[in-house]
Amino acid sequence: MFDIYQSFSRILENEEIAIPLAAIIALTDLIENSDAGTMFELVNALHEGEKSLKSRVSNSIGVSAGCELFIDHPLVFSQNFTDLKRELIRQGRKYAEEALTYRSKIAELAVGFIKDGSVILTHSYSRVVMQTLLLAHQRKRISVFVTEARPRGLGLKTAEALIAAGVPCSVILDSAVAYVMDKVDFVLVGSEAVVESGGLVNAVGSNQIAIIARAANKPFYALAESYKFHRLFPLSQYDLPSHNSKILSFLRPVRPARSASVSRPPNTTTDPQSPPTAPARITQEQISENNPHVDYTRPDLISLVFSDVGSLTPEGVSQYLVGMFAG
């Protein structure tokens, strides 16, 4: 029996493939392995596949964006069902192949906005940002500040790759963003999704960087492949599908249970001057589990979104999404 999550996981072993694109390829695999006999059955199977994927990933935003793009664009033409399935598979494979070229298109577009001698601040790790920075380094002089990007610490991966390529780079604490902002010409970040409002869902910390950039009058640019455009309209951080009750929950003091069967050794007394029992240590793993991995940045904080469909204002993203799913 076909397991869409197993297919999805195998596809993601290729580090060049983003989560939305992996979801599209996995849905294509599902069609290829489906025994559905009608379009109605096939669409139901696709929705069940989407549901299965979303239930088994920790952050469903990217999966939702990819599934939405694939499922909401059914083919309508007068061929028999077997031919229709074959055409859906062909178009899915073709789209996936073309989508792998999107980062190079975005890099070419974004490099045109980068001036020689620019000092850039980036956050966490993004494949399209890396491609853009490496291309800019080939053509111009740039220097890059990279945040640590706790809790996952993916900024270190970015910094190591940039230093290996010869790009002047400095890793900064997430809490030092305001400190370095005056040295920065602009901020450049990737994306988990660009939503219908024109806002950005990205690695947690992106929102506060955008707020600081706005206060310092520095441009905040986002890079996003068009398959990350998503018809989601969050009004706050807590509207994101990744938010749950475990995030930001308060830690409760743990008191040892009393037991009547436990008695003190003979000839011992309680010393009122003895120090209290040491509190339980809080681990990095606990902190990570108790905090969000992504956050939402409002559209008014974003200067431009560079995509394979062009450089768009947040309003332009909204218009593109409306046209993309019209009809």
Tab-separated table of C-alpha atoms in Angstrom:
chain	number	residue	atom	x	y	z
A	1	MET	CA	0.000	0.000	0.000
A	2	PHE	CA	1.322	3.447	-0.942
A	3	ASP	CA	2.485	5.563	2.032
A	4	ILE	CA	2.516	9.230	1.055
A	5	TYR	CA	4.516	10.258	4.137
A	6	GLN	CA	7.220	7.731	3.299
A	7	SER	CA	7.377	9.143	-0.240
A	8	PHE	CA	7.464	12.709	1.147
A	9	SER	CA	10.318	11.853	3.539
A	10	ARG	CA	12.326	10.195	0.784
A	11	ILE	CA	11.919	13.237	-1.474
A	12	LEU	CA	13.156	15.551	1.290
A	13	GLU	CA	16.424	13.615	1.451
A	14	ASN	CA	17.362	15.804	-1.519
A	15	GLU	CA	18.377	19.020	0.268
A	16	GLU	CA	17.550	21.099	-2.812
A	17	ILE	CA	13.847	20.316	-2.509
A	18	ALA	CA	11.738	22.518	-0.215
A	19	ILE	CA	8.784	21.203	1.771
A	20	PRO	CA	5.999	22.601	-0.511
A	21	LEU	CA	7.672	21.126	-3.571
A	22	ALA	CA	8.169	17.778	-1.804
A	23	ALA	CA	4.434	17.762	-1.041
A	24	ILE	CA	3.629	18.335	-4.725
A	25	ILE	CA	5.917	15.497	-5.844
A	26	ALA	CA	4.460	13.191	-3.160
A	27	LEU	CA	0.938	13.930	-4.398
A	28	THR	CA	2.099	13.131	-7.921
A	29	ASP	CA	3.428	9.800	-6.630
A	30	LEU	CA	0.062	9.214	-4.967
A	31	ILE	CA	-1.751	9.659	-8.301
A	32	GLU	CA	0.686	7.280	-9.967
A	33	ASN	CA	-0.022	4.624	-7.318
A	34	SER	CA	-3.750	5.301	-6.938
A	35	ASP	CA	-6.412	2.785	-7.982
A	36	ALA	CA	-9.089	5.516	-8.132
A	37	GLY	CA	-11.496	4.985	-11.004
A	38	THR	CA	-13.109	8.435	-11.162
A	39	MET	CA	-12.029	12.043	-10.755
A	40	PHE	CA	-14.152	12.289	-7.606
A	41	GLU	CA	-12.305	9.342	-6.041
A	42	LEU	CA	-8.945	10.758	-7.087
A	43	VAL	CA	-9.639	14.188	-5.580
A	44	ASN	CA	-10.752	12.496	-2.348
A	45	ALA	CA	-7.523	10.470	-2.348
A	46	LEU	CA	-5.494	13.681	-2.803
A	47	HIS	CA	-7.275	15.354	0.114
A	48	GLU	CA	-6.703	12.285	2.275
A	49	GLY	CA	-3.032	12.364	1.288
A	50	GLU	CA	-2.828	16.026	2.277
A	51	LYS	CA	-4.499	15.273	5.610
A	52	SER	CA	-2.069	12.426	6.261
A	53	LEU	CA	0.972	14.615	5.545
A	54	LYS	CA	-0.245	17.497	7.689
A	55	SER	CA	-0.926	15.190	10.625
A	56	ARG	CA	2.608	13.772	10.578
A	57	VAL	CA	4.749	16.924	10.254
A	58	SER	CA	5.519	19.347	13.071
A	59	ASN	CA	4.995	22.440	10.888
A	60	SER	CA	2.237	22.005	8.306
A	61	ILE	CA	2.488	25.442	6.663
A	62	GLY	CA	4.805	24.383	3.843
A	63	VAL	CA	2.862	21.164	3.237
A	64	SER	CA	-0.398	23.147	3.047
A	65	ALA	CA	1.067	25.588	0.517
A	66	GLY	CA	2.260	22.808	-1.797
A	67	CYS	CA	-0.914	20.726	-1.533
A	68	GLU	CA	-3.081	23.797	-2.092
A	69	LEU	CA	-1.191	24.669	-5.265
A	70	PHE	CA	-1.474	21.132	-6.647
A	71	ILE	CA	-5.000	20.122	-5.624
A	72	ASP	CA	-6.716	23.430	-6.404
A	73	HIS	CA	-5.553	23.359	-10.016
A	74	PRO	CA	-7.336	20.329	-11.501
A	75	LEU	CA	-7.213	19.776	-15.244
A	76	VAL	CA	-10.466	20.059	-17.167
A	77	PHE	CA	-10.500	18.603	-20.655
A	78	SER	CA	-12.416	15.958	-22.577
A	79	GLN	CA	-10.214	12.895	-22.241
A	80	ASN	CA	-10.847	9.610	-20.524
A	81	PHE	CA	-9.835	9.211	-16.895
A	82	THR	CA	-6.714	7.155	-17.609
A	83	ASP	CA	-5.406	9.918	-19.871
A	84	LEU	CA	-6.322	12.496	-17.236
A	85	LYS	CA	-4.287	10.710	-14.566
A	86	ARG	CA	-1.362	10.416	-16.954
A	87	GLU	CA	-1.553	14.154	-17.721
A	88	LEU	CA	-1.705	15.087	-14.029
A	89	ILE	CA	1.406	13.022	-13.379
A	90	ARG	CA	3.204	14.559	-16.353
A	91	GLN	CA	2.364	18.098	-15.287
A	92	GLY	CA	3.326	17.402	-11.685
A	93	ARG	CA	6.743	16.098	-12.748
A	94	LYS	CA	7.202	18.985	-15.174
A	95	TYR	CA	6.340	21.571	-12.530
A	96	ALA	CA	8.758	20.009	-10.034
A	97	GLU	CA	11.546	20.114	-12.615
A	98	GLU	CA	10.860	23.759	-13.460
A	99	ALA	CA	10.533	24.718	-9.799
A	100	LEU	CA	14.131	23.691	-9.149
A	101	THR	CA	15.202	26.627	-11.369
A	102	TYR	CA	13.251	29.203	-9.338
A	103	ARG	CA	16.035	29.944	-6.871
A	104	SER	CA	18.456	30.929	-9.621
A	105	LYS	CA	15.807	33.242	-11.126
A	106	ILE	CA	15.211	34.872	-7.745
A	107	ALA	CA	18.945	35.231	-7.122
A	108	GLU	CA	19.442	36.997	-10.454
A	109	LEU	CA	16.563	39.348	-9.688
A	110	ALA	CA	17.626	40.130	-6.118
A	111	VAL	CA	21.316	40.676	-6.942
A	112	GLY	CA	20.261	43.620	-9.085
A	113	PHE	CA	19.102	45.358	-5.895
A	114	ILE	CA	22.360	44.724	-4.040
A	115	LYS	CA	24.905	47.527	-4.349
A	116	ASP	CA	28.650	47.036	-4.261
A	117	GLY	CA	29.936	47.241	-0.691
A	118	SER	CA	26.585	46.316	0.891
A	119	VAL	CA	26.386	45.097	4.472
A	120	ILE	CA	23.530	42.604	4.761
A	121	LEU	CA	21.770	41.055	7.741
A	122	THR	CA	20.219	37.617	7.267
A	123	HIS	CA	18.439	35.262	9.625
A	124	SER	CA	18.590	31.485	10.065
A	125	TYR	CA	19.260	29.355	6.948
A	126	SER	CA	17.572	29.679	3.563
A	127	ARG	CA	18.633	27.979	0.329
A	128	VAL	CA	17.421	30.822	-1.871
A	129	VAL	CA	19.130	33.416	0.346
A	130	MET	CA	22.360	31.396	0.216
A	131	GLN	CA	22.202	31.224	-3.588
A	132	THR	CA	21.588	34.967	-3.767
A	133	LEU	CA	24.426	35.850	-1.408
A	134	LEU	CA	26.894	33.570	-3.188
A	135	LEU	CA	25.930	35.073	-6.559
A	136	ALA	CA	26.287	38.589	-5.148
A	137	HIS	CA	29.724	37.669	-3.785
A	138	GLN	CA	30.839	36.627	-7.278
A	139	ARG	CA	29.872	40.000	-8.738
A	140	LYS	CA	30.191	42.519	-5.914
A	141	ARG	CA	31.740	43.148	-2.522
A	142	ILE	CA	29.379	42.228	0.299
A	143	SER	CA	29.609	41.552	4.037
A	144	VAL	CA	27.023	39.586	5.984
A	145	PHE	CA	25.790	39.528	9.563
A	146	VAL	CA	24.050	36.244	10.388
A	147	THR	CA	21.892	35.635	13.442
A	148	GLU	CA	22.335	32.466	15.476
A	149	ALA	CA	18.613	31.763	14.965
A	150	ARG	CA	17.832	29.916	18.161
A	151	PRO	CA	16.453	27.420	19.038
A	152	ARG	CA	17.644	25.450	15.996
A	153	GLY	CA	20.812	27.492	15.537
A	154	LEU	CA	20.618	27.314	11.739
A	155	GLY	CA	22.412	30.633	11.372
A	156	LEU	CA	25.656	28.775	12.074
A	157	LYS	CA	25.042	26.646	8.973
A	158	THR	CA	24.646	29.822	6.912
A	159	ALA	CA	27.777	31.411	8.372
A	160	GLU	CA	29.922	28.326	7.814
A	161	ALA	CA	28.844	28.095	4.164
A	162	LEU	CA	29.481	31.803	3.563
A	163	ILE	CA	32.908	31.755	5.219
A	164	ALA	CA	33.856	28.663	3.202
A	165	ALA	CA	32.967	30.619	0.044
A	166	GLY	CA	35.100	33.580	1.123
A	167	VAL	CA	32.268	35.930	2.113
A	168	PRO	CA	33.136	38.239	5.049
A	169	CYS	CA	30.694	37.091	7.724
A	170	SER	CA	29.953	37.581	11.413
A	171	VAL	CA	27.576	35.572	13.586
A	172	ILE	CA	25.552	37.678	16.023
A	173	LEU	CA	23.291	36.837	18.927
A	174	ASP	CA	19.574	37.038	18.194
A	175	SER	CA	19.425	39.584	21.000
A	176	ALA	CA	22.069	41.760	19.262
A	177	VAL	CA	19.995	42.569	16.154
A	178	ALA	CA	19.149	46.090	17.340
A	179	TYR	CA	22.828	46.622	18.251
A	180	VAL	CA	24.070	45.910	14.703
A	181	MET	CA	21.174	47.370	12.711
A	182	ASP	CA	22.877	50.762	12.262
A	183	LYS	CA	25.743	48.989	10.452
A	184	VAL	CA	23.367	47.214	8.062
A	185	ASP	CA	22.194	48.417	4.637
A	186	PHE	CA	19.227	46.035	4.450
A	187	VAL	CA	17.810	42.753	5.763
A	188	LEU	CA	17.451	39.713	3.497
A	189	VAL	CA	15.489	36.652	4.665
A	190	GLY	CA	13.945	33.540	3.189
A	191	SER	CA	10.450	32.217	3.836
A	192	GLU	CA	8.397	29.267	4.967
A	193	ALA	CA	5.378	30.852	3.270
A	194	VAL	CA	4.136	34.166	1.922
A	195	VAL	CA	0.490	34.505	2.870
A	196	GLU	CA	-2.524	36.162	1.269
A	197	SER	CA	-2.127	39.382	3.245
A	198	GLY	CA	1.361	39.782	1.770
A	199	GLY	CA	2.844	38.917	5.170
A	200	LEU	CA	5.650	36.467	5.788
A	201	VAL	CA	5.893	33.224	7.753
A	202	ASN	CA	9.534	32.467	8.478
A	203	ALA	CA	11.959	31.257	11.152
A	204	VAL	CA	11.041	32.677	14.545
A	205	GLY	CA	12.766	36.001	15.118
A	206	SER	CA	12.018	37.315	11.624
A	207	ASN	CA	9.183	39.462	12.931
A	208	GLN	CA	11.266	41.243	15.559
A	209	ILE	CA	14.047	41.803	13.002
A	210	ALA	CA	11.496	43.426	10.681
A	211	ILE	CA	10.230	45.653	13.498
A	212	ILE	CA	13.778	46.774	14.322
A	213	ALA	CA	14.568	47.339	10.633
A	214	ARG	CA	11.478	49.535	10.275
A	215	ALA	CA	12.456	51.560	13.346
A	216	ALA	CA	15.945	52.057	11.867
A	217	ASN	CA	14.519	52.870	8.404
A	218	LYS	CA	16.285	49.891	6.784
A	219	PRO	CA	14.675	47.844	3.958
A	220	PHE	CA	13.442	44.360	4.844
A	221	TYR	CA	13.448	42.051	1.808
A	222	ALA	CA	12.038	38.519	1.622
A	223	LEU	CA	12.890	35.870	-0.980
A	224	ALA	CA	10.223	33.285	-1.791
A	225	GLU	CA	9.624	30.732	-4.515
A	226	SER	CA	6.065	31.057	-5.849
A	227	TYR	CA	5.165	27.568	-4.613
A	228	LYS	CA	5.442	29.033	-1.097
A	229	PHE	CA	2.600	31.494	-1.761
A	230	HIS	CA	-0.241	30.343	0.480
A	231	ARG	CA	-3.903	31.350	0.879
A	232	LEU	CA	-3.591	31.771	4.608
A	233	PHE	CA	-4.690	35.026	6.255
A	234	PRO	CA	-3.310	35.186	9.822
A	235	LEU	CA	-4.237	38.202	11.921
A	236	SER	CA	-1.756	37.388	14.682
A	237	GLN	CA	0.969	34.929	15.629
A	238	TYR	CA	-1.644	32.666	17.179
A	239	ASP	CA	-3.523	32.186	13.896
A	240	LEU	CA	-0.643	30.193	12.416
A	241	PRO	CA	-1.446	26.463	12.049
A	242	SER	CA	1.870	25.694	13.755
A	243	HIS	CA	0.683	27.308	17.010
A	244	ASN	CA	-0.504	24.955	19.740
A	245	SER	CA	-1.206	24.958	23.462
A	246	LYS	CA	2.281	23.663	24.318
A	247	ILE	CA	3.950	26.790	22.918
A	248	LEU	CA	4.738	29.403	25.592
A	249	SER	CA	3.159	27.287	28.330
A	250	PHE	CA	4.187	28.191	31.882
A	251	LEU	CA	6.510	25.792	33.650
A	252	ARG	CA	5.083	24.590	36.951
A	253	PRO	CA	7.225	23.951	40.049
A	254	VAL	CA	7.766	20.256	40.660
A	255	ARG	CA	7.448	19.194	44.311
A	256	PRO	CA	8.584	15.756	45.436
A	257	ALA	CA	5.708	13.501	46.485
A	258	ARG	CA	5.410	12.786	50.194
A	259	SER	CA	5.265	9.192	51.301
A	260	ALA	CA	4.198	7.961	54.722
A	261	SER	CA	6.336	4.846	54.348
A	262	VAL	CA	9.534	6.870	54.136
A	263	SER	CA	11.043	7.766	57.518
A	264	ARG	CA	14.178	9.632	58.508
A	265	PRO	CA	17.208	7.669	59.649
A	266	PRO	CA	17.469	7.547	63.440
A	267	ASN	CA	19.197	10.383	65.311
A	268	THR	CA	18.761	12.874	62.448
A	269	THR	CA	17.037	16.234	62.597
A	270	THR	CA	16.050	18.800	59.999
A	271	ASP	CA	18.563	21.660	59.796
A	272	PRO	CA	16.660	24.926	59.324
A	273	GLN	CA	19.853	26.467	57.901
A	274	SER	CA	20.300	23.799	55.220
A	275	PRO	CA	19.918	25.058	51.663
A	276	PRO	CA	16.687	24.210	49.816
A	277	THR	CA	16.666	21.426	47.279
A	278	ALA	CA	18.233	22.587	44.029
A	279	PRO	CA	15.600	23.419	41.376
A	280	ALA	CA	15.322	21.223	38.296
A	281	ARG	CA	17.549	22.410	35.466
A	282	ILE	CA	15.865	23.836	32.365
A	283	THR	CA	17.333	22.257	29.246
A	284	GLN	CA	17.704	23.682	25.746
A	285	GLU	CA	15.408	20.905	24.548
A	286	GLN	CA	12.669	22.084	26.925
A	287	ILE	CA	13.105	25.674	25.759
A	288	SER	CA	12.898	24.591	22.121
A	289	GLU	CA	9.732	22.575	22.727
A	290	ASN	CA	8.158	25.492	24.598
A	291	ASN	CA	8.813	28.051	21.845
A	292	PRO	CA	7.606	28.532	18.259
A	293	HIS	CA	9.844	27.690	15.315
A	294	VAL	CA	8.195	30.211	12.972
A	295	ASP	CA	6.517	33.578	13.324
A	296	TYR	CA	4.418	35.942	11.239
A	297	THR	CA	5.675	39.277	9.894
A	298	ARG	CA	3.015	41.824	8.926
A	299	PRO	CA	3.009	43.089	5.316
A	300	ASP	CA	3.575	46.720	6.345
A	301	LEU	CA	7.024	45.723	7.666
A	302	ILE	CA	8.122	44.151	4.361
A	303	SER	CA	9.692	46.296	1.638
A	304	LEU	CA	9.649	43.800	-1.254
A	305	VAL	CA	9.204	40.098	-1.918
A	306	PHE	CA	11.563	38.741	-4.587
A	307	SER	CA	10.070	35.727	-6.342
A	308	ASP	CA	10.391	33.806	-9.588
A	309	VAL	CA	7.302	35.744	-10.761
A	310	GLY	CA	9.002	39.094	-10.141
A	311	SER	CA	9.691	41.622	-7.401
A	312	LEU	CA	6.395	42.223	-5.630
A	313	THR	CA	5.158	44.558	-2.946
A	314	PRO	CA	3.097	42.820	-0.254
A	315	GLU	CA	-0.006	44.202	-2.011
A	316	GLY	CA	1.287	42.681	-5.243
A	317	VAL	CA	1.545	39.285	-3.538
A	318	SER	CA	-2.121	39.528	-2.528
A	319	GLN	CA	-3.149	40.393	-6.079
A	320	TYR	CA	-1.046	37.558	-7.497
A	321	LEU	CA	-2.628	35.022	-5.143
A	322	VAL	CA	-6.136	36.204	-6.017
A	323	GLY	CA	-5.391	35.799	-9.722
A	324	MET	CA	-3.567	32.515	-9.176
A	325	PHE	CA	-6.574	30.795	-7.627
A	326	ALA	CA	-9.313	32.663	-9.513
A	327	GLY	CA	-11.887	30.404	-11.066
